[in-house]
Amino acid sequence: MRKRIKPSFIGLLVWLVGAGHLTGCVSGQLGKNNSGEYRNGVVVSAKKEASVVGLDILKKGGNAIDAAVAVQFALAVVYPGAGNIGGGGFMVYRSADGRSNTLDFREQAAAGSSRDMYLDAAGNPVVDKSLYGSLAAGVPGSVAGMVAAHEKYGHLKWEVLLNPAIRLAEDGFKISAAQAHELNELKARFVSLNPRGTALLKAKGDWVEGDVLVQEQLANTLRQIRDKGAAGFYEGAVADSLVAEMQRSGGIITKADLKNYKAVWRTPILGNYKAYKIITMPPPSSGGIALLQLLKSVEPFPLKRWGFNRDSTVQVMVEAERRVYADRAEYMGDPDFVKIPEKSLLAGAYIKSRMHSLDWNKATPSSALRAGDLTAAEHEETTHFSIVDRYGNAVSLTTTLNGSYGAAMVVSGAGFLLNNEMDDFSVKPGAPNMYGLVGGEANSIAPGKRMLSSMTPTIIEKEGKLFMIVGTPGGSTIITSVFQTILNVLEFNQKMQTAVAAKKFHHQWLPDVVYVEDGALDSTTAVQLKKKGYVIEVRGPIGRVDAILKTKWGYYQYGADPRGDDAAAAW
Ligand code: GLY
């Protein structure tokens, strides 16, 4: 006789609570609840097409790393402004069982580079030399990074992860209004830097929203990578094209530079903010150390009681930012070349002592803080994506060409854009650069060195369990955007989408200005801060955060930044 199964009371309760939380199906899956949260997996990135690629991989049984690899390649096609195979980036990974790791696939200065390579005979930076054309490019790291990530953690076959990007490149995709605008704006530069033409130039007239961008050469390059792995990019026909492009246009990357490039697994930066554990990126990104310094600087203050973006809240956050960015400038660079005093920078007593000089009655002038060196000018057109799979494996990945469309130079015959990441080095250490900023010696150019970054891919745990996956583009505003998004959730109980969309502000020590998005501060807050001597300047969008939050019910909320075309795909 079959045994009757008695439903346990607890089991029934759990089921009822869960069922009350469910509305039904997404693509036939019981994955979505009536709050628009998902339980089986989420991909949130700068472009819907790329998020959909990632979700398809998850549905095929791929894990978060598989999806990340597929999204990175898809973004290289559908988001050429920052998605890339000719750039680099950083990834923070946390497996479902709580182990974490970080991957550095940052670009590297070519062996032929030198400290003063962007200076004229008088020792001044040559305008645009580190920004456009092949000399602006570091040795790309993205393909090596994706291969390393897949080799260590991937589950699906490599080719399965490349095929969606290849299809998007050969069939084309519809460009957005923002992309049409960007491509038209860059037309003259594309024409002058790409005498052999590029798919990014429309044959006739201007680009308009909905035009289909087909990238055949890029599709061929992706096929090489699919069929030969890293060798399909760093050796053979693609490497030949890249080196030929260098030789044609005065660049210095050689075949040896390409062959020698390695992505590096690095120990994550770990720290706590109240009950939360922060897992974030170590150098050569400054992001992780700076984020933890910021969080620890404000931790003793009652932000929650003061309230979201009230004057005391903004003041203490700005004063923390001023101090942390001064440190960043002086101490940070590639850890394989310079010794970074990580322990000292993160010591509780040190951070507390830095905040001692905070004066509630007036702004601390940046000139009164230790005058160190500040980073080279940073560009904001990076891109970030966050992924969680059904098992709870999580990826936070930020990747970049540096400037929008990088060096504006597409490798002829290979169809991919070169980065202009060399501009993230201090082009002229110790003196103001062409943007009026001062560069630090720790971040000076040297062969084989990785340029300092602000990218801050981050994962947060609560009570030992996955809680948040977060990151953003935004150059020097990356760190402060991640900082604010985290506090918006942890202190001000905002939902993930609200926290991402919330207007942001930013201070980076020098210039001594609080940059704000229009409407970030209400008039009372702004008046209070101005009275204390803060210079407030409204600027364009700050950050483009794509993030995921796990609720106590085990569902995932996402935040796709409305400042861009960003979108999530979830089930
Ligand atoms: N290129 C921007 C960054 O690495 O921070």
XYZ file of C-alpha atoms and ligand atoms in Angstrom:
576
model
C 0.000 0.000 0.000
C 1.223 3.463 -0.828
C 2.031 5.587 2.163
C -0.013 8.762 2.435
C 2.237 11.754 2.665
C 1.096 14.109 5.365
C 1.895 17.727 4.549
C 3.829 19.199 7.425
C 2.436 22.392 8.893
C 5.708 24.260 8.294
C 5.879 22.940 4.752
C 2.341 24.098 4.100
C 3.111 27.514 5.523
C 6.221 27.885 3.395
C 4.252 26.835 0.319
C 1.428 29.277 1.094
C 3.807 32.181 1.645
C 5.648 31.289 -1.544
C 2.463 30.837 -3.548
C 1.111 34.127 -2.268
C 4.256 35.659 -3.641
C 3.875 34.151 -7.095
C 1.756 35.376 -9.912
C 2.549 32.727 -12.457
C 4.918 32.106 -15.246
C 7.664 33.738 -17.252
C 8.134 31.752 -20.439
C 6.333 28.882 -18.794
C 8.555 29.008 -15.696
C 7.358 29.511 -12.134
C 10.027 32.130 -11.713
C 8.422 35.496 -11.236
C 6.486 36.874 -8.301
C 3.963 39.672 -8.252
C 6.618 42.192 -7.271
C 8.432 41.626 -10.558
C 11.197 39.631 -8.880
C 12.710 36.439 -10.274
C 14.108 33.325 -8.714
C 15.871 31.362 -11.476
C 18.399 33.873 -12.699
C 18.938 37.436 -13.866
C 21.225 39.115 -16.382
C 21.330 42.905 -16.394
C 23.550 44.742 -18.849
C 23.842 47.850 -21.001
C 21.875 46.293 -23.894
C 18.800 44.141 -23.987
C 20.208 41.972 -26.802
C 23.195 41.059 -24.624
C 21.041 40.377 -21.545
C 18.847 38.066 -23.635
C 21.950 36.204 -24.850
C 23.010 35.717 -21.225
C 19.571 34.487 -20.193
C 19.483 31.992 -23.082
C 22.790 30.587 -21.853
C 21.389 30.239 -18.330
C 18.312 28.490 -19.713
C 20.543 26.101 -21.682
C 22.041 24.977 -18.373
C 24.972 27.356 -18.374
C 26.157 28.910 -15.136
C 26.782 32.586 -14.359
C 30.330 32.415 -15.778
C 29.081 30.907 -19.044
C 26.520 33.669 -19.267
C 29.147 36.315 -18.464
C 31.407 35.106 -21.277
C 28.515 35.123 -23.756
C 27.399 38.588 -22.601
C 30.933 40.015 -22.870
C 31.193 38.860 -26.498
C 27.633 39.949 -27.292
C 28.317 43.421 -25.892
C 31.375 43.666 -28.157
C 28.871 43.494 -31.015
C 25.748 45.296 -29.819
C 27.441 47.881 -27.617
C 30.593 48.877 -29.520
C 30.929 52.066 -27.483
C 32.227 50.112 -24.494
C 31.566 46.396 -24.927
C 34.694 44.966 -26.438
C 37.202 42.364 -27.413
C 39.847 45.068 -27.920
C 39.716 46.329 -24.328
C 39.864 44.868 -20.856
C 38.153 44.703 -17.505
C 37.694 43.122 -14.116
C 35.408 40.414 -12.774
C 34.353 39.517 -9.248
C 32.931 36.025 -8.890
C 31.172 34.401 -5.966
C 30.152 30.781 -6.260
C 26.914 29.500 -4.785
C 28.897 27.851 -1.990
C 30.407 31.174 -0.954
C 33.904 31.036 -2.468
C 35.038 34.190 -4.196
C 37.684 35.111 -6.722
C 38.556 38.058 -8.934
C 39.927 38.193 -12.454
C 42.091 41.008 -13.780
C 41.998 41.239 -17.561
C 43.087 44.855 -17.642
C 45.066 46.033 -20.665
C 48.814 46.326 -20.394
C 51.348 48.817 -21.749
C 53.222 47.353 -24.722
C 56.895 46.409 -24.278
C 57.842 49.374 -26.442
C 56.066 51.918 -24.242
C 57.896 54.428 -22.097
C 57.186 56.864 -19.297
C 57.200 59.990 -21.459
C 55.775 58.590 -24.685
C 52.927 61.121 -24.802
C 55.067 64.192 -24.076
C 56.543 66.650 -26.568
C 60.169 67.834 -26.593
C 59.296 70.459 -23.982
C 57.899 67.751 -21.719
C 54.231 68.647 -22.171
C 51.454 66.178 -23.021
C 50.659 66.158 -26.741
C 46.948 66.778 -27.103
C 44.992 63.631 -28.048
C 48.107 61.440 -28.411
C 47.022 59.145 -25.554
C 43.391 59.351 -26.623
C 42.977 58.485 -30.297
C 44.596 56.160 -32.779
C 46.675 53.066 -32.327
C 49.277 54.590 -29.975
C 46.518 55.121 -27.387
C 45.867 51.387 -27.097
C 47.058 49.040 -24.405
C 47.450 45.319 -25.147
C 43.850 44.035 -25.015
C 42.881 41.690 -22.187
C 39.219 40.789 -22.725
C 39.644 37.628 -24.787
C 42.296 36.209 -22.430
C 40.002 37.102 -19.536
C 37.031 35.264 -20.965
C 39.155 32.216 -21.787
C 40.551 32.174 -18.225
C 37.087 32.536 -16.679
C 35.665 29.754 -18.848
C 38.603 27.402 -18.239
C 38.274 27.751 -14.476
C 34.533 27.865 -13.936
C 32.671 27.400 -17.230
C 30.281 24.550 -17.813
C 28.999 24.828 -21.375
C 31.199 24.379 -24.426
C 33.180 27.471 -25.461
C 31.638 27.625 -28.931
C 28.122 27.749 -27.485
C 29.132 30.982 -25.750
C 30.506 32.607 -28.897
C 27.786 31.667 -31.364
C 25.184 34.246 -30.240
C 27.677 37.104 -30.657
C 28.705 35.789 -34.081
C 25.047 35.714 -35.156
C 24.470 39.259 -33.910
C 27.522 40.471 -35.808
C 26.663 38.749 -39.104
C 22.887 39.261 -39.055
C 23.155 42.700 -37.512
C 21.096 44.313 -34.792
C 18.978 47.435 -34.628
C 20.857 50.362 -33.167
C 19.197 52.557 -30.537
C 18.630 56.295 -30.824
C 21.548 56.901 -28.452
C 23.849 54.731 -30.563
C 22.791 56.446 -33.794
C 23.604 59.771 -32.172
C 27.020 58.619 -30.924
C 28.022 57.086 -34.249
C 27.035 60.249 -36.112
C 28.933 62.419 -33.639
C 32.080 60.331 -34.160
C 31.796 60.156 -37.953
C 34.591 62.637 -38.734
C 36.962 60.920 -36.328
C 36.104 57.480 -37.697
C 36.733 58.729 -41.237
C 40.118 60.197 -40.376
C 41.348 57.237 -38.309
C 39.968 54.448 -40.484
C 41.057 55.138 -44.077
C 40.180 51.558 -45.030
C 36.638 52.031 -43.769
C 34.708 50.463 -40.929
C 31.230 49.022 -40.463
C 30.649 51.790 -37.923
C 30.481 54.283 -40.808
C 27.168 54.266 -42.631
C 27.561 53.920 -46.396
C 25.257 56.863 -47.069
C 23.868 59.565 -44.830
C 23.488 59.539 -41.072
C 22.596 56.647 -38.801
C 19.037 56.643 -37.461
C 17.415 54.617 -34.714
C 16.460 51.170 -35.999
C 19.187 50.992 -38.652
C 20.707 47.514 -38.756
C 24.427 47.407 -37.966
C 26.114 44.396 -39.587
C 29.784 43.735 -38.652
C 31.117 41.008 -40.939
C 34.790 41.427 -40.086
C 33.972 41.297 -36.393
C 31.937 38.123 -37.010
C 35.010 36.548 -38.649
C 37.212 37.521 -35.717
C 34.706 36.041 -33.277
C 34.714 32.836 -35.356
C 38.514 32.674 -34.970
C 38.131 33.070 -31.214
C 35.372 30.445 -31.147
C 37.464 27.947 -33.099
C 40.920 28.604 -31.633
C 40.296 30.157 -28.209
C 42.871 32.746 -27.090
C 45.122 31.838 -30.052
C 42.316 32.959 -32.366
C 42.894 36.501 -31.130
C 46.467 36.748 -29.811
C 48.003 34.761 -32.692
C 47.248 34.016 -36.326
C 45.211 36.149 -38.715
C 43.618 38.448 -36.116
C 46.971 39.209 -34.462
C 48.447 39.799 -37.944
C 45.702 42.349 -38.674
C 46.217 44.098 -35.351
C 49.973 44.352 -35.772
C 49.598 45.475 -39.405
C 47.225 48.202 -38.186
C 49.859 49.260 -35.622
C 52.560 49.422 -38.251
C 50.378 51.415 -40.656
C 49.397 54.004 -38.078
C 52.310 54.436 -35.670
C 51.219 52.057 -32.916
C 53.654 49.918 -30.915
C 51.837 46.682 -30.013
C 53.781 43.707 -31.383
C 53.056 40.012 -31.860
C 55.177 39.299 -28.782
C 53.052 41.724 -26.715
C 49.922 39.877 -27.806
C 51.331 36.426 -27.184
C 52.660 37.400 -23.752
C 49.390 38.861 -22.469
C 47.947 37.022 -19.469
C 44.784 37.533 -17.447
C 45.506 37.262 -13.714
C 43.410 35.750 -10.905
C 43.787 37.978 -7.894
C 42.764 37.682 -4.248
C 39.588 39.694 -3.689
C 39.536 42.702 -1.405
C 37.263 41.735 1.495
C 35.766 43.945 4.170
C 32.660 44.587 6.192
C 30.101 47.314 6.345
C 27.954 46.722 9.424
C 26.499 43.209 8.991
C 27.431 42.995 5.322
C 30.522 41.452 3.777
C 31.917 43.296 0.762
C 33.775 41.309 -1.917
C 35.424 43.619 -4.384
C 38.222 44.218 -6.880
C 41.865 44.634 -5.850
C 44.449 46.716 -7.753
C 45.216 47.504 -10.509
C 41.741 48.798 -9.951
C 41.577 51.360 -7.197
C 37.849 50.679 -6.944
C 37.773 48.005 -4.256
C 40.107 49.674 -1.764
C 38.460 53.063 -2.305
C 34.945 51.620 -1.928
C 35.834 49.986 1.374
C 37.545 53.146 2.614
C 34.391 55.099 1.775
C 32.057 52.651 3.472
C 34.224 52.458 6.596
C 34.519 56.270 6.696
C 30.745 56.753 6.901
C 29.914 53.628 8.939
C 29.992 55.378 12.356
C 27.494 58.045 11.272
C 23.683 57.665 11.568
C 22.933 58.028 7.865
C 19.629 56.201 8.175
C 18.392 58.632 10.832
C 19.614 61.660 8.892
C 17.896 60.358 5.754
C 18.596 59.920 2.046
C 20.533 62.862 0.544
C 19.912 65.153 3.549
C 22.627 67.737 4.129
C 24.464 65.852 6.895
C 24.337 62.636 4.866
C 25.719 64.314 1.756
C 28.312 66.229 3.754
C 29.782 63.177 5.435
C 29.782 61.209 2.167
C 31.462 64.063 0.273
C 34.105 64.517 2.987
C 34.820 60.794 2.874
C 35.108 60.931 -0.923
C 37.495 63.909 -0.790
C 39.838 62.055 1.567
C 39.673 58.694 -0.191
C 40.356 60.161 -3.651
C 43.396 62.008 -2.272
C 44.751 58.651 -1.061
C 43.850 56.940 -4.294
C 45.900 59.409 -6.285
C 48.979 59.037 -4.191
C 49.157 55.354 -3.445
C 47.552 53.311 -6.183
C 48.917 51.706 -9.311
C 49.676 48.265 -10.722
C 50.547 46.010 -7.735
C 52.991 44.087 -9.933
C 55.025 47.319 -10.221
C 54.356 49.392 -7.109
C 53.813 48.493 -3.481
C 50.322 49.550 -2.453
C 49.871 50.044 1.314
C 46.556 48.204 1.225
C 46.517 47.230 4.919
C 47.280 50.756 6.083
C 44.713 52.308 3.761
C 42.032 49.966 5.094
C 43.028 50.095 8.774
C 40.091 51.197 10.924
C 42.208 53.579 12.985
C 43.607 55.244 9.870
C 40.184 55.752 8.302
C 38.842 57.135 11.573
C 41.774 59.521 11.848
C 41.178 60.788 8.297
C 37.599 61.692 9.213
C 38.684 63.520 12.411
C 39.300 66.708 10.471
C 35.681 66.830 9.277
C 34.233 70.185 10.329
C 30.434 70.221 10.425
C 30.396 73.990 10.008
C 32.359 74.172 6.807
C 33.709 72.209 3.872
C 37.285 70.944 4.255
C 39.210 72.652 1.447
C 40.872 70.000 -0.718
C 44.011 72.122 -0.636
C 44.182 71.506 3.115
C 44.362 67.761 2.616
C 47.620 66.020 1.842
C 48.510 67.272 -1.599
C 49.292 64.079 -3.420
C 48.908 63.201 -7.016
C 45.652 62.638 -8.836
C 44.844 60.177 -11.551
C 45.035 60.832 -15.228
C 41.789 62.007 -16.779
C 39.352 59.138 -16.789
C 36.692 58.423 -19.304
C 33.267 57.314 -18.418
C 32.218 55.032 -21.220
C 32.894 51.747 -19.574
C 30.136 49.145 -19.137
C 29.072 46.839 -16.346
C 26.906 43.751 -16.106
C 25.638 41.654 -13.216
C 24.516 38.033 -13.442
C 23.111 35.430 -11.084
C 22.216 31.912 -12.130
C 19.654 29.540 -10.667
C 22.240 27.977 -8.355
C 23.187 31.331 -6.862
C 26.565 31.736 -8.593
C 27.146 35.433 -9.114
C 29.237 37.513 -11.517
C 29.930 41.220 -11.322
C 31.914 42.306 -14.380
C 33.017 45.741 -15.570
C 34.701 46.082 -18.953
C 35.903 48.984 -21.034
C 37.586 50.507 -24.038
C 38.092 53.609 -21.826
C 36.664 56.408 -23.987
C 33.457 56.052 -25.957
C 34.405 53.782 -28.889
C 37.928 53.644 -27.412
C 40.670 54.924 -29.687
C 38.046 55.358 -32.464
C 40.189 53.011 -34.542
C 38.822 49.736 -35.841
C 41.441 47.095 -36.695
C 41.162 46.805 -40.443
C 40.374 43.243 -41.500
C 39.442 42.231 -37.946
C 36.573 44.636 -37.292
C 37.092 45.415 -33.595
C 37.753 48.722 -31.882
C 41.034 49.421 -30.128
C 40.948 50.722 -26.584
C 42.504 54.047 -25.554
C 43.333 52.775 -22.099
C 46.884 54.193 -22.140
C 45.224 57.471 -21.161
C 44.393 55.936 -17.766
C 48.113 56.090 -16.931
C 49.525 59.317 -15.551
C 50.770 60.676 -18.829
C 52.953 63.196 -17.023
C 53.473 62.151 -13.413
C 53.592 64.899 -10.853
C 52.242 67.690 -13.051
C 48.804 68.721 -14.271
C 47.824 66.933 -17.431
C 45.872 68.364 -20.339
C 42.683 68.315 -18.224
C 44.193 70.199 -15.319
C 44.487 67.051 -13.223
C 47.668 65.827 -11.624
C 49.027 62.340 -12.166
C 50.754 60.118 -9.625
C 54.139 58.432 -9.963
C 52.626 55.098 -8.874
C 50.607 55.166 -12.079
C 53.355 56.251 -14.482
C 53.809 54.346 -17.748
C 56.170 51.372 -17.887
C 56.423 48.431 -20.296
C 54.119 45.602 -19.265
C 52.406 47.687 -16.570
C 48.626 47.836 -16.148
C 47.094 51.290 -15.926
C 45.188 52.232 -12.766
C 41.427 51.831 -12.996
C 38.401 52.880 -10.984
C 36.289 49.907 -11.997
C 34.494 48.533 -8.941
C 32.667 45.290 -9.667
C 31.388 44.210 -6.261
C 29.378 41.448 -4.606
C 27.858 41.768 -1.138
C 26.913 39.043 1.310
C 24.466 39.252 4.179
C 24.715 36.607 6.884
C 26.973 34.521 4.685
C 24.552 34.516 1.757
C 24.543 36.335 -1.553
C 22.875 39.736 -1.164
C 23.857 42.147 -3.933
C 25.763 42.242 -7.228
C 26.686 45.763 -8.293
C 28.935 47.845 -10.531
C 28.897 50.675 -13.030
C 30.819 52.544 -15.703
C 31.670 56.195 -15.116
C 35.460 56.725 -14.934
C 36.321 58.384 -11.650
C 32.596 58.462 -10.713
C 32.455 54.651 -10.703
C 33.527 54.332 -7.090
C 31.141 56.973 -5.759
C 28.203 55.615 -7.805
C 28.733 52.114 -6.422
C 29.138 53.609 -2.919
C 25.835 55.505 -3.184
C 23.925 52.614 -4.712
C 25.031 50.345 -1.870
C 24.059 52.895 0.795
C 20.718 53.531 -0.933
C 19.840 49.903 -0.260
C 21.653 49.237 3.020
C 20.794 52.507 4.785
C 17.761 53.883 3.011
C 15.931 50.618 2.246
C 15.497 51.433 -1.418
C 14.543 48.709 -3.856
C 17.250 47.804 -6.345
C 15.718 49.727 -9.264
C 15.115 52.819 -7.092
C 18.665 52.723 -5.758
C 20.078 52.465 -9.272
C 17.885 55.219 -10.712
C 18.415 57.598 -7.750
C 20.179 60.812 -8.729
C 23.848 60.745 -7.784
C 26.520 63.173 -6.611
C 30.300 62.936 -6.746
C 33.421 64.480 -5.230
C 36.941 63.382 -6.143
C 39.172 65.649 -4.040
C 40.331 67.668 -7.035
C 38.741 69.676 -8.465
C 37.171 70.769 -5.189
C 33.609 70.543 -6.484
C 30.551 68.471 -5.573
C 29.206 67.336 -8.943
C 25.494 66.552 -8.874
C 22.951 65.269 -11.303
C 20.117 67.727 -11.776
C 17.692 67.164 -8.898
C 20.052 65.031 -6.816
C 19.890 67.483 -3.906
C 16.711 69.238 -2.855
C 16.955 72.996 -2.419
C 17.228 72.862 1.398
C 20.153 70.448 1.236
C 21.865 72.462 -1.489
C 21.435 75.733 0.450
C 22.806 74.169 3.658
C 25.844 72.787 1.865
C 26.555 76.006 -0.029
C 26.434 77.942 3.264
C 29.221 75.697 4.515
C 31.353 76.482 1.490
C 30.666 73.530 -0.780
C 30.848 74.353 -4.469
C 28.027 72.486 -6.185
C 27.956 72.019 -9.935
C 25.218 70.320 -11.933
C 26.537 67.953 -14.583
C 25.228 65.221 -16.890
C 24.412 61.647 -15.874
C 26.597 60.034 -13.215
C 27.113 56.279 -13.537
C 25.070 53.588 -15.252
C 24.627 51.000 -12.564
C 23.365 47.505 -13.365
C 22.723 45.549 -10.195
C 20.889 42.611 -8.638
C 19.557 42.248 -5.097
C 18.459 39.054 -3.403
C 15.388 39.472 -1.222
C 14.720 37.600 1.975
C 12.255 35.440 0.047
C 15.051 34.225 -2.206
C 13.931 36.215 -5.226
C 16.056 38.608 -7.233
C 15.270 42.254 -7.841
C 17.246 43.977 -10.537
C 18.189 47.554 -11.229
C 18.779 48.463 -14.885
C 19.985 52.026 -15.154
C 17.499 54.313 -16.928
C 20.366 56.632 -17.887
C 21.147 54.267 -20.781
C 19.545 51.527 -22.883
C 20.207 49.108 -20.016
C 17.854 46.168 -19.612
C 17.490 42.940 -17.711
C 16.486 39.494 -18.864
C 15.312 37.169 -16.127
C 13.370 34.028 -15.395
N 38.818 53.444 -18.088
C 38.131 53.687 -16.893
C 38.665 52.920 -15.739
O 39.359 51.944 -15.936
O 38.426 53.259 -14.614
